[in-house]
Structures are given as C-alpha cells and as structure tokens.
Backbone as a printed PyTorch tensor [residue, N CA C, xyz], in Angstrom:
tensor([[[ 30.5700, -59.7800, -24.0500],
         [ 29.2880, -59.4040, -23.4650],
         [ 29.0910, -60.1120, -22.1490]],

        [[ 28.6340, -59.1410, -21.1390],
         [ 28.5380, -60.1550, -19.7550],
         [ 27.4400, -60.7770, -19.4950]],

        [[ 25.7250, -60.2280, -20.3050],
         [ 24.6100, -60.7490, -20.6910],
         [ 24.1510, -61.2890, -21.9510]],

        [[ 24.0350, -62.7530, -21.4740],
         [ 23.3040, -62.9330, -22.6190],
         [ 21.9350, -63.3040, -22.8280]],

        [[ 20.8110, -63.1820, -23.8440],
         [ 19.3770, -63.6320, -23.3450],
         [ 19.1390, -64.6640, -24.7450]],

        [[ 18.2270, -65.3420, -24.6810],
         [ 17.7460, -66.5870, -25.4590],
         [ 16.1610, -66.7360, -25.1450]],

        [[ 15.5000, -66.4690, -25.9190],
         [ 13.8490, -66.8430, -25.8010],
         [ 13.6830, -68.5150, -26.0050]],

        [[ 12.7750, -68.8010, -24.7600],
         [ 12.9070, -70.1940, -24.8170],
         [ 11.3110, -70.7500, -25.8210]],

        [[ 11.1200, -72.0240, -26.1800],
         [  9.8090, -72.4460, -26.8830],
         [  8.9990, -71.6510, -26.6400]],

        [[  8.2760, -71.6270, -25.1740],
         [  7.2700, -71.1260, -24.8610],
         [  6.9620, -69.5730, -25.1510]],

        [[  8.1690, -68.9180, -25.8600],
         [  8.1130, -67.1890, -25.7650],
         [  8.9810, -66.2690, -24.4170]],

        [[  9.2310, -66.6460, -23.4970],
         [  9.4400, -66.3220, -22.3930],
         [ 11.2330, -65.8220, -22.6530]],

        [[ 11.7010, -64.5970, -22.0530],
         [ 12.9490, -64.5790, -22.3490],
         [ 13.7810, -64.9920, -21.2610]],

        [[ 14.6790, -65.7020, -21.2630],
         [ 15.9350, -65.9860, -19.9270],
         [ 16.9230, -64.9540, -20.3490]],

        [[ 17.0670, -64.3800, -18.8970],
         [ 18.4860, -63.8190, -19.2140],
         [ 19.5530, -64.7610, -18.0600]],

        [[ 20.3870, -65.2650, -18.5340],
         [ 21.7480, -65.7240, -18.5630],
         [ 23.2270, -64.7230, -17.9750]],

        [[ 23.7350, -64.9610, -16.6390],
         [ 24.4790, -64.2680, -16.8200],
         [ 26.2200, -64.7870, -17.0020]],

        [[ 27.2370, -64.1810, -17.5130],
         [ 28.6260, -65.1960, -17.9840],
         [ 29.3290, -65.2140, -16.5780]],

        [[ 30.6050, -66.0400, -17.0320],
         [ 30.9530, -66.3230, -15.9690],
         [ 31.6200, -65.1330, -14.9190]],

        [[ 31.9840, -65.2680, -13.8580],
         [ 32.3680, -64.2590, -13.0600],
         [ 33.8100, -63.6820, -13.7070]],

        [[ 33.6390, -62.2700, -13.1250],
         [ 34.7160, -61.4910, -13.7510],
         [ 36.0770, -61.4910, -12.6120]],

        [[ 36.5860, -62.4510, -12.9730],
         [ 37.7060, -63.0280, -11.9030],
         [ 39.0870, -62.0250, -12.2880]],

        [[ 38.9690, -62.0650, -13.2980],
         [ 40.1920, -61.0430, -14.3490],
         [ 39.9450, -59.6050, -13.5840]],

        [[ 39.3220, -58.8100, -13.3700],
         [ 38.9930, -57.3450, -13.3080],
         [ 39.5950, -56.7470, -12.2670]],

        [[ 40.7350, -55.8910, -12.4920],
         [ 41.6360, -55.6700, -11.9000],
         [ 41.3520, -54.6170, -10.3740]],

        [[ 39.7220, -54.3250, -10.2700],
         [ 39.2180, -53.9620,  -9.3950],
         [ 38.8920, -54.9380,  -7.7980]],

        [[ 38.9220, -56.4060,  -8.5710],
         [ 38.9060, -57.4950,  -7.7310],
         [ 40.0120, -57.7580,  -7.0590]],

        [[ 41.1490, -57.9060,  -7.8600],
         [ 42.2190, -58.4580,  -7.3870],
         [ 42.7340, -57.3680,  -6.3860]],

        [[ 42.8430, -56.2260,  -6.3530],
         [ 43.0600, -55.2460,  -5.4650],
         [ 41.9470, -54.7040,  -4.0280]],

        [[ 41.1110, -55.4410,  -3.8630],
         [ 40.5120, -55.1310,  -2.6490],
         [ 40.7770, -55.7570,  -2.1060]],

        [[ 41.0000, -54.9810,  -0.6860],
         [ 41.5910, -55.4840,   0.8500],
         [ 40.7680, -56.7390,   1.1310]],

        [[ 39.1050, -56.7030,   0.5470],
         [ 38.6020, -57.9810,   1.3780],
         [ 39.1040, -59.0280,   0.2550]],

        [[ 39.4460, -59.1030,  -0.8180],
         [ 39.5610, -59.8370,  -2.0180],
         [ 41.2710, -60.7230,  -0.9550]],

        [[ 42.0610, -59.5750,  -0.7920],
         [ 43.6490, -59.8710,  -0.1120],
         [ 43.3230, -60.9450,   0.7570]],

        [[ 42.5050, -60.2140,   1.8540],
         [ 42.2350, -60.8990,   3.2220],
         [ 41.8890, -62.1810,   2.7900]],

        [[ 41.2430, -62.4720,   2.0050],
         [ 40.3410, -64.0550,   1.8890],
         [ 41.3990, -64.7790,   1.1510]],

        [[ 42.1460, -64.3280,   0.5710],
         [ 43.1520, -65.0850,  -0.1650],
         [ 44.5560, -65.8680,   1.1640]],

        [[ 44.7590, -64.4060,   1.6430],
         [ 46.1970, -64.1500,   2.8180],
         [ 45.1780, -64.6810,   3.6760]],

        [[ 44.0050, -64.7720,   4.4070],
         [ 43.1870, -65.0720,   5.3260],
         [ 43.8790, -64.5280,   6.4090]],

        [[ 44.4300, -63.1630,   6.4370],
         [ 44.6380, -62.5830,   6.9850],
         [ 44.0020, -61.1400,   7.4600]],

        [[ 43.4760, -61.0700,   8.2660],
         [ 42.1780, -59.4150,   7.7740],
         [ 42.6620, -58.3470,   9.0430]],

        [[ 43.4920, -58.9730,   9.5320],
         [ 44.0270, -57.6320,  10.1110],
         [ 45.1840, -56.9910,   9.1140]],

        [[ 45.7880, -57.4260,   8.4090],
         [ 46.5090, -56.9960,   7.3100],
         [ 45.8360, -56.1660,   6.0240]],

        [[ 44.5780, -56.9230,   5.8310],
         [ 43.7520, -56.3670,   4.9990],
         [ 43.1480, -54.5350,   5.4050]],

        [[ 42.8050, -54.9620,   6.7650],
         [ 42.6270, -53.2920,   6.9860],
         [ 43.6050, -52.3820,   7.4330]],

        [[ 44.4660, -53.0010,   7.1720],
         [ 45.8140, -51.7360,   7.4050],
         [ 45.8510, -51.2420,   5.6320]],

        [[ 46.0510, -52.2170,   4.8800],
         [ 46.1490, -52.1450,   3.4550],
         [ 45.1820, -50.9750,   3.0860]],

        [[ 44.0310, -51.2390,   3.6030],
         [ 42.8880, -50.5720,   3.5020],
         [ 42.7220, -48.9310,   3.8260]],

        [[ 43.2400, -48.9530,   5.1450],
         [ 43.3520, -47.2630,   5.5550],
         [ 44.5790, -46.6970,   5.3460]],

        [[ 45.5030, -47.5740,   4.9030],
         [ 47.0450, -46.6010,   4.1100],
         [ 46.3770, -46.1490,   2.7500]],

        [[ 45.2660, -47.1840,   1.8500],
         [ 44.7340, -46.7770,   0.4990],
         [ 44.1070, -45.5690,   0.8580]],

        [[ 43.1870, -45.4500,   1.8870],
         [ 42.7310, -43.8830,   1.9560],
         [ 42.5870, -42.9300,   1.7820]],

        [[ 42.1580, -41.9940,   1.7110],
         [ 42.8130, -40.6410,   1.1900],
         [ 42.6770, -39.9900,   2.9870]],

        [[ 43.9260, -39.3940,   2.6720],
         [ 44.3120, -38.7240,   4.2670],
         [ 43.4120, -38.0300,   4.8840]],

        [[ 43.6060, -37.7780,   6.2080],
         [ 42.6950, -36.7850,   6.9410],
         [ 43.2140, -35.2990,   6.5900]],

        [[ 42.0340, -34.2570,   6.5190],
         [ 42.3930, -33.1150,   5.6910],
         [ 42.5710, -32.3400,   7.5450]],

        [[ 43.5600, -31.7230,   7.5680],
         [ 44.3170, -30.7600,   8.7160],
         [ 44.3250, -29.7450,   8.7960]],

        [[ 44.0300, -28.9340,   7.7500],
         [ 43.6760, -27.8310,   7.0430],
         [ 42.9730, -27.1290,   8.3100]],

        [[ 42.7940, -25.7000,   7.4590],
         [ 41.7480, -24.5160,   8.4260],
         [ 40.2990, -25.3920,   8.1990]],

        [[ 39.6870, -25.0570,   9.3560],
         [ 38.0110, -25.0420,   8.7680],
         [ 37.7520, -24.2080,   8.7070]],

        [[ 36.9690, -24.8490,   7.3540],
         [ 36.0710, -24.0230,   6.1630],
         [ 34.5180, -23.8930,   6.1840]],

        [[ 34.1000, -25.6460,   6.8300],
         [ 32.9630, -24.6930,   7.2450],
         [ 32.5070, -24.6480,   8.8440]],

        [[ 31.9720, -23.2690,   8.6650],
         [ 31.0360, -22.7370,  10.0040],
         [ 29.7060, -23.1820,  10.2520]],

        [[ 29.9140, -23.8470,  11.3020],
         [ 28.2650, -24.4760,  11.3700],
         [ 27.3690, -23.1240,  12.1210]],

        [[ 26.1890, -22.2630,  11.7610],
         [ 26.1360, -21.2130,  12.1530],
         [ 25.3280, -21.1240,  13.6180]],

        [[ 25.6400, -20.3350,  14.1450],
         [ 25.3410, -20.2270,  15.4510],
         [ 23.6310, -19.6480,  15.8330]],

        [[ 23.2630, -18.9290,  14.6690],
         [ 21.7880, -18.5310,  15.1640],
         [ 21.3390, -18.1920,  13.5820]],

        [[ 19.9370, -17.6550,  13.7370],
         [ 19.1680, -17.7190,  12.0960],
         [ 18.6930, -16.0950,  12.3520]],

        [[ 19.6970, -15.0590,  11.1050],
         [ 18.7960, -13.8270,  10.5700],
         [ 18.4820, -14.2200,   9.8610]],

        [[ 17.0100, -12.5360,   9.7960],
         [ 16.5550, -12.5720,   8.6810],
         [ 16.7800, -11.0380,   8.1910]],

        [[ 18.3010, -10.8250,   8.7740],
         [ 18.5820,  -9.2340,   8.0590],
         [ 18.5750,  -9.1160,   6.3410]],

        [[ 19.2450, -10.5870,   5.4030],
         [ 19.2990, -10.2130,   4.2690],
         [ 18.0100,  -9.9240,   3.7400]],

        [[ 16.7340, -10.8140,   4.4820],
         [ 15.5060, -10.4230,   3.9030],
         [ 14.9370,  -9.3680,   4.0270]],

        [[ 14.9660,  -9.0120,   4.9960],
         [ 14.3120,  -7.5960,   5.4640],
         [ 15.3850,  -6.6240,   4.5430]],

        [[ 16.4130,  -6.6940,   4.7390],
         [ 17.3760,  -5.6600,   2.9850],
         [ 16.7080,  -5.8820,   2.0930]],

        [[ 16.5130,  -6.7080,   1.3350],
         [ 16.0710,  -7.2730,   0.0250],
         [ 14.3320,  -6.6150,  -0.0460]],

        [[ 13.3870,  -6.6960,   1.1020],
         [ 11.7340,  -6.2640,   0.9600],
         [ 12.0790,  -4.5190,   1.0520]],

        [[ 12.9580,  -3.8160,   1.9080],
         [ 12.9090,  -2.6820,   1.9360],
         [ 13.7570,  -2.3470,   0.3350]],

        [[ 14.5660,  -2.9260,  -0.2420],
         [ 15.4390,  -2.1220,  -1.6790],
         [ 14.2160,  -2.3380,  -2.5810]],

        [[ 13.8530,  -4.0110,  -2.1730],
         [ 13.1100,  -3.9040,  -3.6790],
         [ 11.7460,  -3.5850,  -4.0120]],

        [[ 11.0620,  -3.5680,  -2.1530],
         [  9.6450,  -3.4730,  -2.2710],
         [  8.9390,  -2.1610,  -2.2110]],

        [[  9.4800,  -1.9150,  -0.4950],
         [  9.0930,  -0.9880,   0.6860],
         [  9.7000,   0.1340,  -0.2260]],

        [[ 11.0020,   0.2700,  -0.0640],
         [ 11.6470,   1.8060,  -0.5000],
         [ 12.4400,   1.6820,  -1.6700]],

        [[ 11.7170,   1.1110,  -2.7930],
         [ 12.1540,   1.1450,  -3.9770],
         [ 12.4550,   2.3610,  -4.9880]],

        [[ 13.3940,   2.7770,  -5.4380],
         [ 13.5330,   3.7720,  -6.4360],
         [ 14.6220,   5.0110,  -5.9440]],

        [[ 14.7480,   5.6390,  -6.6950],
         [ 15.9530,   6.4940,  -6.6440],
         [ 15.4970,   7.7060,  -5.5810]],

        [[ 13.8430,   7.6710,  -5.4600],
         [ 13.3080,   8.6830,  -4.7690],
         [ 13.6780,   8.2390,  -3.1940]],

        [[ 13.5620,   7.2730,  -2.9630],
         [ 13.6060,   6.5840,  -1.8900],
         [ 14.4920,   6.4840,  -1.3070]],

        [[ 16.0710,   6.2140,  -2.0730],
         [ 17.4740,   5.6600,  -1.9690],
         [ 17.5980,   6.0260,  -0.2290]],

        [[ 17.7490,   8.0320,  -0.2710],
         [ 18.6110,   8.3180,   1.2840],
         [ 17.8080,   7.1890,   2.2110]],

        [[ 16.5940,   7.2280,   2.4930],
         [ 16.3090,   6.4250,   3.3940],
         [ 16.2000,   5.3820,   3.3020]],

        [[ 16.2570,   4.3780,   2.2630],
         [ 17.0470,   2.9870,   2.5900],
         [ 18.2620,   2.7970,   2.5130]],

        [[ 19.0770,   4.0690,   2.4420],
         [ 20.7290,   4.0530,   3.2160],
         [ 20.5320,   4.1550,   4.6020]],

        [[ 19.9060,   4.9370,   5.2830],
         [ 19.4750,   4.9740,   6.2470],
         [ 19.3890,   3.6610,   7.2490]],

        [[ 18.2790,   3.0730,   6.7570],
         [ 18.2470,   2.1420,   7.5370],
         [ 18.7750,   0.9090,   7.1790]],

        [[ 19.0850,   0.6870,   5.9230],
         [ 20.1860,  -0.3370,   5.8300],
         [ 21.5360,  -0.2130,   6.6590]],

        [[ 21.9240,   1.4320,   7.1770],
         [ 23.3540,   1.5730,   7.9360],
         [ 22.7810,   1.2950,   9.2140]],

        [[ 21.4480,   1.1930,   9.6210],
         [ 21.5010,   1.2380,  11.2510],
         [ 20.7830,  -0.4780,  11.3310]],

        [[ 20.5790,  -1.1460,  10.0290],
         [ 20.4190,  -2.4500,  10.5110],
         [ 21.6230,  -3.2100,  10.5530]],

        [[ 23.1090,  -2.6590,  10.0650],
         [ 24.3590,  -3.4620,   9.6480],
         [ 25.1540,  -2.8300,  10.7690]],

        [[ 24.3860,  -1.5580,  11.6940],
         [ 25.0680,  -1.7950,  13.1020],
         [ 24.5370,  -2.2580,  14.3970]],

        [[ 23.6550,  -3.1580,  13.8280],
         [ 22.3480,  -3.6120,  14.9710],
         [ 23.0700,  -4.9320,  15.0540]],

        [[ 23.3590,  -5.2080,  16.5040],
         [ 23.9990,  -6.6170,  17.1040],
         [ 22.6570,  -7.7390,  16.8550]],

        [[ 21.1250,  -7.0400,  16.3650],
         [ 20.3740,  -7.9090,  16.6120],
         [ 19.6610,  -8.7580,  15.2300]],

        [[ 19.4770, -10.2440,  15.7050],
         [ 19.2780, -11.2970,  14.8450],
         [ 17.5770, -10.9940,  13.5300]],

        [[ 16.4780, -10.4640,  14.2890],
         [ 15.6340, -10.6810,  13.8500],
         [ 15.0630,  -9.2850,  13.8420]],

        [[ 14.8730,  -9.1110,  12.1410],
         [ 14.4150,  -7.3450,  12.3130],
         [ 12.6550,  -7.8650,  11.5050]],

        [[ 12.1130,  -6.8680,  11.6770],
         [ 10.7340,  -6.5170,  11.7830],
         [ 10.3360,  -5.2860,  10.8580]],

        [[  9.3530,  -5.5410,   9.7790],
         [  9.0150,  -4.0520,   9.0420],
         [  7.5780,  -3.6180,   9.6220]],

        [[  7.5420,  -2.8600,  10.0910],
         [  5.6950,  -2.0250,  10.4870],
         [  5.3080,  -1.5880,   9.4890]],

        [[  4.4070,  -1.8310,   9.3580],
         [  3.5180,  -1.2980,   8.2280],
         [  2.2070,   0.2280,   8.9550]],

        [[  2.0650,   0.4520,   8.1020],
         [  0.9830,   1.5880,   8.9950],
         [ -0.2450,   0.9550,   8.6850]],

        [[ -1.2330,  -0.0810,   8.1450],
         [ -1.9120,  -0.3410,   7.9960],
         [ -2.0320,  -2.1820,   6.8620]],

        [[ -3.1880,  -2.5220,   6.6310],
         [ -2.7250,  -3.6180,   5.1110],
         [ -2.9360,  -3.2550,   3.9930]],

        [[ -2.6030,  -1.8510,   3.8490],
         [ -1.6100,  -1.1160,   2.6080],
         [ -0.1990,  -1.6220,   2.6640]],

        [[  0.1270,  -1.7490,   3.0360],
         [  1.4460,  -2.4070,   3.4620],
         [  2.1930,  -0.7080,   3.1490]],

        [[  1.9090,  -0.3080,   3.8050],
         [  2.8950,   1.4410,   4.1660],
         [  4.2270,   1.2270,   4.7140]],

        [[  5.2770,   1.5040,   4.0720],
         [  6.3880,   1.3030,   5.3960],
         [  6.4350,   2.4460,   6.1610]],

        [[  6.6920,   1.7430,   7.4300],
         [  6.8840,   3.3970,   8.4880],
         [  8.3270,   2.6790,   9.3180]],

        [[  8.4870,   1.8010,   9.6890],
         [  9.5900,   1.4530,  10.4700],
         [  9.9430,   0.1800,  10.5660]],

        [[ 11.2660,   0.5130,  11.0580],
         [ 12.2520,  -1.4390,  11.2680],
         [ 12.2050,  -1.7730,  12.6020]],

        [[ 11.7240,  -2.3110,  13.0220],
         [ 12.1700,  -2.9650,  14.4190],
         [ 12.5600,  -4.1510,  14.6910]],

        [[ 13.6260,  -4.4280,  16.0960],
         [ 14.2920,  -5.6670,  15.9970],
         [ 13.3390,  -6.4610,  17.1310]],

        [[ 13.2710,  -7.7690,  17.1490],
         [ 12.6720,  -8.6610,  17.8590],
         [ 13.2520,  -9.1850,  19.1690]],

        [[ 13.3460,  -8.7310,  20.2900],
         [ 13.6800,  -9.8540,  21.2380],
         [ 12.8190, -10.7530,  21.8710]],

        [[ 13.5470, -11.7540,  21.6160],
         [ 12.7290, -13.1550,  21.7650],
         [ 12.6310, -13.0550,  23.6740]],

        [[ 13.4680, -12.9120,  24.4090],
         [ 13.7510, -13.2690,  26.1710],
         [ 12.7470, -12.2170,  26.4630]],

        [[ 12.5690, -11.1630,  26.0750],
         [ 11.5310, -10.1150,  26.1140],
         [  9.5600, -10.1630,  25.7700]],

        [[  9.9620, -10.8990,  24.6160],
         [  8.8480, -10.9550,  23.1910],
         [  8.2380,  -9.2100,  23.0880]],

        [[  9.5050,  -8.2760,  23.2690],
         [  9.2950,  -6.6980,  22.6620],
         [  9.6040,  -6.9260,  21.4720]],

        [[  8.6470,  -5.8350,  20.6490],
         [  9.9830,  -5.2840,  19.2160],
         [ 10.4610,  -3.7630,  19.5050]],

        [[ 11.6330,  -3.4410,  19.2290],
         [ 12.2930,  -2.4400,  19.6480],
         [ 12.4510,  -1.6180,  18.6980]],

        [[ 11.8890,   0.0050,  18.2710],
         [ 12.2110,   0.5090,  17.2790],
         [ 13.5690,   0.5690,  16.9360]],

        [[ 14.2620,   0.2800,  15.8860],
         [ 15.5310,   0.7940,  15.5650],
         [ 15.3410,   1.8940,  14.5600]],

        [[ 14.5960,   2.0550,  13.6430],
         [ 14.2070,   3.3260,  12.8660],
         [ 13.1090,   3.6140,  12.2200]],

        [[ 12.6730,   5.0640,  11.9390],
         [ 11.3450,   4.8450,  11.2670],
         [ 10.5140,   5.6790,  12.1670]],

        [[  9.3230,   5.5690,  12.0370],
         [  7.9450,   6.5510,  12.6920],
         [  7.1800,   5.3760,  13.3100]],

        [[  6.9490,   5.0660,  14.4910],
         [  6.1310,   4.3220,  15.0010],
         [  6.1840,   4.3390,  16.5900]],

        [[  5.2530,   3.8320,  17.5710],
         [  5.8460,   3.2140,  18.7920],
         [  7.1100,   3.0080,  19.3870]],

        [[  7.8460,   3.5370,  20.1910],
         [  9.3210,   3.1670,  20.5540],
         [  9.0220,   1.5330,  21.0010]],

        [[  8.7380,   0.9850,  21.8160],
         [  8.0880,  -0.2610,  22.1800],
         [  6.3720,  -0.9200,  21.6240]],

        [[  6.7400,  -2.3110,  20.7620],
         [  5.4510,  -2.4590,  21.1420],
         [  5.5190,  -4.1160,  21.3630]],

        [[  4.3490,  -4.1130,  22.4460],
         [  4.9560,  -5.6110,  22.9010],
         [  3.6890,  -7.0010,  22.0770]],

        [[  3.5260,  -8.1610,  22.0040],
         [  2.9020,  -9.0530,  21.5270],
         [  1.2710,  -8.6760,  21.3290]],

        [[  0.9690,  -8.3000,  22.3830],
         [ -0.6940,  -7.8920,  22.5290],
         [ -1.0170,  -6.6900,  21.5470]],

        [[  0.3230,  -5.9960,  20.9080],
         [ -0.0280,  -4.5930,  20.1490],
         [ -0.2960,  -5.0050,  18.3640]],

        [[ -0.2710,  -6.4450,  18.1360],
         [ -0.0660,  -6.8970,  17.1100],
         [ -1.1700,  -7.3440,  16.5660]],

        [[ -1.6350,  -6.4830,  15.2670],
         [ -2.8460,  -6.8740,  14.5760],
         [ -2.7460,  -7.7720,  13.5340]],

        [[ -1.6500,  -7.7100,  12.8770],
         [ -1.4780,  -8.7600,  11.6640],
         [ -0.2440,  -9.0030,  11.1710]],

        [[  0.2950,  -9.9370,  10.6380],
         [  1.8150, -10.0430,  10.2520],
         [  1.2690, -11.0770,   9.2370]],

        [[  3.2690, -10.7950,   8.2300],
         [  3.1630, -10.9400,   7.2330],
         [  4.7080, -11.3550,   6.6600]],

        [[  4.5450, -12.0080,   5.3180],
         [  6.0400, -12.6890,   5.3790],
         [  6.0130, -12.2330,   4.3400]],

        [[  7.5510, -11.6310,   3.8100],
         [  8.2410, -11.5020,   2.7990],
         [  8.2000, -12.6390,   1.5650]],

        [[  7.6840, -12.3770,   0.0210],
         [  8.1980, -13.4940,  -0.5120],
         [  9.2200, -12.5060,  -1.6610]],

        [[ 10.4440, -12.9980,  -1.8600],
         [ 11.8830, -12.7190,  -2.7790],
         [ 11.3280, -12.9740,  -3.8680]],

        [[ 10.7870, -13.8600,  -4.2560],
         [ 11.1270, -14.0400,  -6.1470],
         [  9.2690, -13.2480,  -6.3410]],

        [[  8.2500, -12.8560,  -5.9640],
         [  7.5120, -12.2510,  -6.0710],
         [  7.2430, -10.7100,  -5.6150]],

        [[  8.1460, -10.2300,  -4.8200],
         [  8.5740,  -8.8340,  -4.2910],
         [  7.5590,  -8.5390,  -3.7310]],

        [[  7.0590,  -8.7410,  -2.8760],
         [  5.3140,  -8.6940,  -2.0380],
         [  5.3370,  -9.6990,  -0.5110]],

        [[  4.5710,  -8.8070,  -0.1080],
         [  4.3410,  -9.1970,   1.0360],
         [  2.7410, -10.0840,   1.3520]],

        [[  3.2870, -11.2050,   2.1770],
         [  1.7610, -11.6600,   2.1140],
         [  0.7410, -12.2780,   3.2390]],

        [[ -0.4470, -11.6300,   3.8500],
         [ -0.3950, -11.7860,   5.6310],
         [ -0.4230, -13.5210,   5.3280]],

        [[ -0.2550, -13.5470,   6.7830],
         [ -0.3830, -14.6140,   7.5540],
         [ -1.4790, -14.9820,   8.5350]],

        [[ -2.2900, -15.9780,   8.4960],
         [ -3.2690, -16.4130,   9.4960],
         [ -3.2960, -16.4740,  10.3520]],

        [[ -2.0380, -16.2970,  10.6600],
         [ -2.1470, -16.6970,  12.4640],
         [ -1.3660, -15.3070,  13.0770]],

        [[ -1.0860, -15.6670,  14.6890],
         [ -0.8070, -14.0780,  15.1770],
         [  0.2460, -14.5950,  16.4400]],

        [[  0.8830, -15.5990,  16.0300],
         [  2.1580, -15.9840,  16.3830],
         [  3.5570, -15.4660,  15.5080]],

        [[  3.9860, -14.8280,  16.5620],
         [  5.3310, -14.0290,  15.7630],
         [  6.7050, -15.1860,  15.9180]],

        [[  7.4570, -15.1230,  15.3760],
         [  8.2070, -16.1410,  15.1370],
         [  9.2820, -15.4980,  13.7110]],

        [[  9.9540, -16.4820,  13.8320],
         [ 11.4320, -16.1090,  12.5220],
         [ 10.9200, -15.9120,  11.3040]],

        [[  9.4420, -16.4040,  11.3550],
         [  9.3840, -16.5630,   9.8370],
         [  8.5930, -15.5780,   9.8250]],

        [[  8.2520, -14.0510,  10.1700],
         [  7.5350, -13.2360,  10.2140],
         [  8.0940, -12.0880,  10.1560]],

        [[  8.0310, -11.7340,   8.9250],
         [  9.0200, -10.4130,   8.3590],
         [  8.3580,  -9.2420,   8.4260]],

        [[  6.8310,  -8.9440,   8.8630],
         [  6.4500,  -7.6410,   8.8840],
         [  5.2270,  -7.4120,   9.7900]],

        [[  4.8500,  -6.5640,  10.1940],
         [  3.2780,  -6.5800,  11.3950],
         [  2.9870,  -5.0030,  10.8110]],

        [[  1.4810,  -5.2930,  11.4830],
         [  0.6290,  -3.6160,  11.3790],
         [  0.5980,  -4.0520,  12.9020]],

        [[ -0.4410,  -2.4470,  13.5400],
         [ -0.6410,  -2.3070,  14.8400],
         [ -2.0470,  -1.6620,  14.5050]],

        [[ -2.7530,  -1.5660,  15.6940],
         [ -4.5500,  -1.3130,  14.9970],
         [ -4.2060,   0.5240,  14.7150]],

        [[ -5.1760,   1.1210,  14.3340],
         [ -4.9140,   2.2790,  13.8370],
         [ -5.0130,   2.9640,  15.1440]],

        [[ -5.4490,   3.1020,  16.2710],
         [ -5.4700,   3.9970,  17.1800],
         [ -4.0620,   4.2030,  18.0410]],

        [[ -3.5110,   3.0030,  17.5430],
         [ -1.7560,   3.3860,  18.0510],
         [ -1.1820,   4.3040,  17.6900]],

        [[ -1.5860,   4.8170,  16.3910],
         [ -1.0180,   5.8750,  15.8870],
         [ -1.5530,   7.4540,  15.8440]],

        [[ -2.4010,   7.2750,  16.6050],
         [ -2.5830,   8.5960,  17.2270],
         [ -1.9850,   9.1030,  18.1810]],

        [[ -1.2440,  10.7230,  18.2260],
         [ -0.8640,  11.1480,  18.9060],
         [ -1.5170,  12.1240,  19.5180]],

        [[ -0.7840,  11.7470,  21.2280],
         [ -1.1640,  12.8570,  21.6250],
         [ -0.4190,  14.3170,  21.6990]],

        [[ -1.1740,  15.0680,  21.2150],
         [ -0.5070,  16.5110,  21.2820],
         [ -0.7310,  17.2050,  21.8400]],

        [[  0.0170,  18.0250,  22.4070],
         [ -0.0910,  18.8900,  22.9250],
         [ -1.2130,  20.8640,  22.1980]],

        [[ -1.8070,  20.7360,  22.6950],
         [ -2.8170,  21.9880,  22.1440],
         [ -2.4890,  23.0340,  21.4900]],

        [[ -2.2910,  23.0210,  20.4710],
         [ -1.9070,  24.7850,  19.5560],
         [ -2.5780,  25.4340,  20.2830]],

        [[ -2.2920,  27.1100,  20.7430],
         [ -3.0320,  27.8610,  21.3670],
         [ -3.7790,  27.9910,  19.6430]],

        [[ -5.2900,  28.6360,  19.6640],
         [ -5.5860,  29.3220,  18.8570],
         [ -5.6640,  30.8830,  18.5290]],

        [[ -5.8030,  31.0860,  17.2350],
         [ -5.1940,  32.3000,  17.0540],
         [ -6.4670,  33.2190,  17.2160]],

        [[ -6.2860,  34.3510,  18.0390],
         [ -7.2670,  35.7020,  18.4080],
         [ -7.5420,  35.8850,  17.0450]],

        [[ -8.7830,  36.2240,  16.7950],
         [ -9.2380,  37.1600,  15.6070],
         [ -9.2260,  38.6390,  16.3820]],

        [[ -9.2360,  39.5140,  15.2870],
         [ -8.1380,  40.4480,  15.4750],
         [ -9.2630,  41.2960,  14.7360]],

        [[-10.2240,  42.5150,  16.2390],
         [-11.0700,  42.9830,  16.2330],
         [-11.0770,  44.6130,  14.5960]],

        [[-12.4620,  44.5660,  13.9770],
         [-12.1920,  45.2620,  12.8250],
         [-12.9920,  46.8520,  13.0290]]])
C-alpha cells in the first residue's frame, strides 16, 4: 500500500505517505531520471526524441476549410420542411440540382410572407450585399433595404424561427419581402365585347 492513515488522540486523521517508489520501472527509464544520474542532458534529449514516436509524412488528411456554407442546411429545411413529401419531390430535385451547381457559399430561402411559404432560393453575395435568385418565383434581385424579416433554420426541430434583428449574415437561412413586392405588373387583358342580342 503506498497510503497509509492512522487517527491520532484527538480524532483527526493523518494521512502518511511510504517511501518513494525508487523501484518503478517508469523512473528508471526517463531521460530526466538518465540525465541526473549521467549529469549529462544533452544526451538525455537525444535519448528522448529517438523514444518518440516519428513524424507522420503521410498525405494530409486534414483540410483546414477555406470558407463556411450553409448549403447542407438550406438541403435539409427545403427536404424536410419547405418541400416535404412525395408531392413535392420534382421540385426539390429541382432545386437541390441547381444549388449543387451553384459555385456559391451562402443560399437563402424567401418565404412569401410569416407563413413561412416557400417561393424561392437565393444565393447571398456578401462584396455586393444582393441576393441573387437562383430558383423559384420571386424578385430576380433583391438588395438589403428589400428585407422585412429573416429567419434561421433549426435541424432537430424542422421549423423555422424569425429573428430580431434585420442584419443578414451566415447565420440567416431565410427572409420575407413586404407584400407589395409581389405584385405584378401586368400588362392589360383586352376585355371581352359583349356580343349584341
């Protein structure tokens, strides 16, 4: 036993510890254990980095990454939220094929209102601060000032949920635009002659 304890008169316990573990074959083998013996310590750290384990030369494995999507999220709110179900499928093939040929980092869901409607994906450029339609029914351009509310994706609750503030940023997976954006203008149906009796 390397502890031992003994309660003294008063109640109080001492713990005691035995003598040093001079034997333990972990001692006798360290370089600083060598050095102090050999009082030699440039010997000791040669001893030391031959014990080593080698430098690995190998491929690298890891990639330190170069920038932050949020394409898997925006996949994940459109399969499981936005365009869920078998009714839905063609068009989240759709735009799952034109977000996996989009060179761009940060995609965007429009909502048509805070129904949370999906109508379109758009990607974010930051050097710009546009979002750029890539698919869907909305605005081809709409720039910072067109932005009524945004909203972040949460994964383990499948819902979307606004946000207080009206700073767009990485962590902002979806926006509405006020409703008069989405009026179009059209062009005039002639109307039809009634057609004398």
């Amino acid at each position: 036993m390397n502890l031992s304890s003994m309660a003294n008169d008063n109640g109080t316990l001492t713990v005691r510890k035995s003598p040093s573990r001079s034997h333990s074959p972990s001692r006798l083998l360290s370089p600083g254990r060598l050095a102090s013996h050999n009082g030699d310590w440039e010997n000791a750290s040669i001893i030391s980095s031959t014990a080593s384990i080698p430098e690995y030369t190998g491929p690298k494995l890891y990639k330190e990454p170069s920038f932050k999507s949020n394409k898997f999220i925006i996949h994940n709110a459109i399969s499981r939220c936005c365009l869920a179900g078998k009714v839905n499928e063609p068009q989240k093939n759709k735009i799952v094929e034109e977000m996996e040929k989009s060179p761009a980092n940060h995609f965007l869901i429009l909502f048509r209102d805070a129904s949370c409607q999906f109508r379109a994906v758009y990607t974010m450029n930051p050097e710009t601060e546009e979002m750029v339609r890539l698919v869907g029914i909305g605005p081809r351009v709409i720039n910072l000032t067109m932005v009524e509310s945004i909203y972040k994706y949460s994964s383990d609750r499948k819902q979307f949920t606004a946000i207080p503030s009206k700073t767009m940023s990485m962590s902002v997976d979806a926006f509405t635009i006020p409703g008069h954006l989405w009026e179009r203008k059209r062009p005039g149906t002639p109307k039809k002659l009634g057609t004398p009796k």
